[in-house]
DNA sequence: TCTTGTTTCCAAAGCGCTTTGGATATCTCC
DNA sequence: GGAGATATCCAAAGCGCTTTGGAAACAAGA
């Protein structure tokens, strides 16, 4: 019951009649110790339930063994859901790699800065994970100036080099828009996410580029940026469907399945049918509870697992810490366009 | 740039020509140091940006200064949203109190147990925060047997004594049901949360008790347990509204506003009106994005801020750690029933 | 036998903080 | 002026781990 308290390195080494050095090295896989001794040490450690004290290890090694994840400042409905999935997978991967995840709250820039400073100064975290950056996110230069390693899930306009993992939002929405153009749609609406975030800008750029390539120019009324929620999709789609014919969209491109649900509602309330009258594509973050496959009709989607990204971000962060000399990682994942039944040729 | 590394207690004390002891005591508010010295020390600490090393402090003091929050095993849509609010407020409060929050992943009992053991053995967290317990939650006795202090947001059937903060779910739903009875409703439906969780059981008990007090017995068809999502509310309400008259409900009681949204949809799709034809009450967790006040019509609700609960849980956890000898805290918050326009007398 | 190298292990010095057990100076009261 | 109380400060011993700089034992080549 109490043994885990008293069973420290010294006690274990005395028990084994070895020095603390040897025991430590045996457990941490150093080559200077014979395999025989190592096995003996490991067996004893297991037997007595020895677990090194995290605090002592941290003090000695100068690293905290924890990653900080910045809790997003604005939180809204299903946008939250995506973050939760991301966070959950970060925690899972971190746990597998022997790291802890602590949350840094971000409310307002001043307090946010104070949080970072505190974390850095007292060495509470070894690296930070940021997600969903703004177009020009001040947090990057702040962390840089504080000498805090960080990795960004997403990208910004910043010229400086930083560690990042992002999906190819532009390419995804380019592909999706091109598909709709190829199907003969000439009025394609974009229901986007928050336009102050970079991913939304990238998506819009991809959308515009594909339209331009097809010789089309989207009317302003066909682009709506806002929250990743059903109601936003519903009101915006409702508004657009009330437009006169040349501008009235025959296809919708959504930044999330939640928005697509709203679009579907608006479409059906007009007596129209998704897949024939109206084509619909959404970005699919592969959340367990909102699936493109079980959408009615099954939803054509650009898909990329946000959970996989969370895991990878942790992997990269840990790799950065272990090999500080290697260049900062920078990955951009391609996004699959999966065609299902929610898209079809433009109605005549 | 680098100063935060070198500015440790010793450097600061040399700078001030004081001993480390005095500096430490001055900063930590011990009475043995004169106010004059304390002011001087604090000023210097501020000036040089001194922040004590968390690792060193943890090692010396034997506490990690972090609380673990157990990430719930099952995660679904808006249930998640509630947890996120809870978590966010935990982080906020913990930050204010100088504590960190780390997340413990909970997937399956075995791995969960391993997570706890690891956390306990290596003293990574000082206490755990559990939320949304099952009716008989095995985690309690597990943490107890590991000697890990914990506090539960919610309650279970367990006889043992443990630290807990809960809202009066039973009382809330008793009140709400009684109001509906007083308004003359005789068929009142309950759209509940996940029945394996204790809060759902408490709510159902309150509902049943109020019905019984009014001389009513709910037909089985009028009770539905499930997820805290709109679609669940919609399908269950739709099913119930299709029943024959004596059983067909004239009032609905929901466990979340999200469910109420679904009920509203089902009600309106039958051409009925909330507030006159059908009365509706929901539990309101006071989330920023889903508000009872802006519901259409404004929603009569049993309300209790889940965020406030998160903050308080952290306060209690810290208090437990600071005063281990005081009896375990156990708070049950009353829940307000706020009457708005979604309830009215039963139609004749 | 002496050197050199290899393997295996160890003593001891930190890491930066808290805390114990005094030491020194200052006040108070007879 | 001395005894006792009080206020103020300090030296040093940990906390439990990692890591440096050898040492001891043994084998092999000169």
Short mmCIF file of C-alpha atoms (C1' of nucleotides) in Angstrom, two decimals, chain A residues 9 21 24-25 28 50 53 57, chain D residues 15-22:
data_model
loop_
_atom_site.label_atom_id
_atom_site.label_comp_id
_atom_site.label_asym_id
_atom_site.label_seq_id
_atom_site.Cartn_x
_atom_site.Cartn_y
_atom_site.Cartn_z
CA UNK A 9 16.12 4.16 -6.64
CA UNK A 21 24.07 4.42 -11.21
CA UNK A 24 19.40 3.67 -13.31
CA UNK A 25 21.40 2.72 -16.36
CA UNK A 28 17.09 3.27 -18.96
CA UNK A 50 9.37 0.59 -8.63
CA UNK A 53 9.62 9.78 -9.38
CA UNK A 57 13.59 12.77 -13.05
"C1'" DC D 15 13.87 15.39 -2.10
"C1'" DG D 16 15.15 11.08 -5.93
"C1'" DC D 17 16.94 11.06 -9.99
"C1'" DT D 18 20.87 11.51 -13.87
"C1'" DT D 19 25.49 11.83 -15.22
"C1'" DT D 20 30.44 12.68 -14.86
"C1'" DG D 21 34.77 10.90 -14.21
"C1'" DG D 22 36.90 7.35 -12.81
#
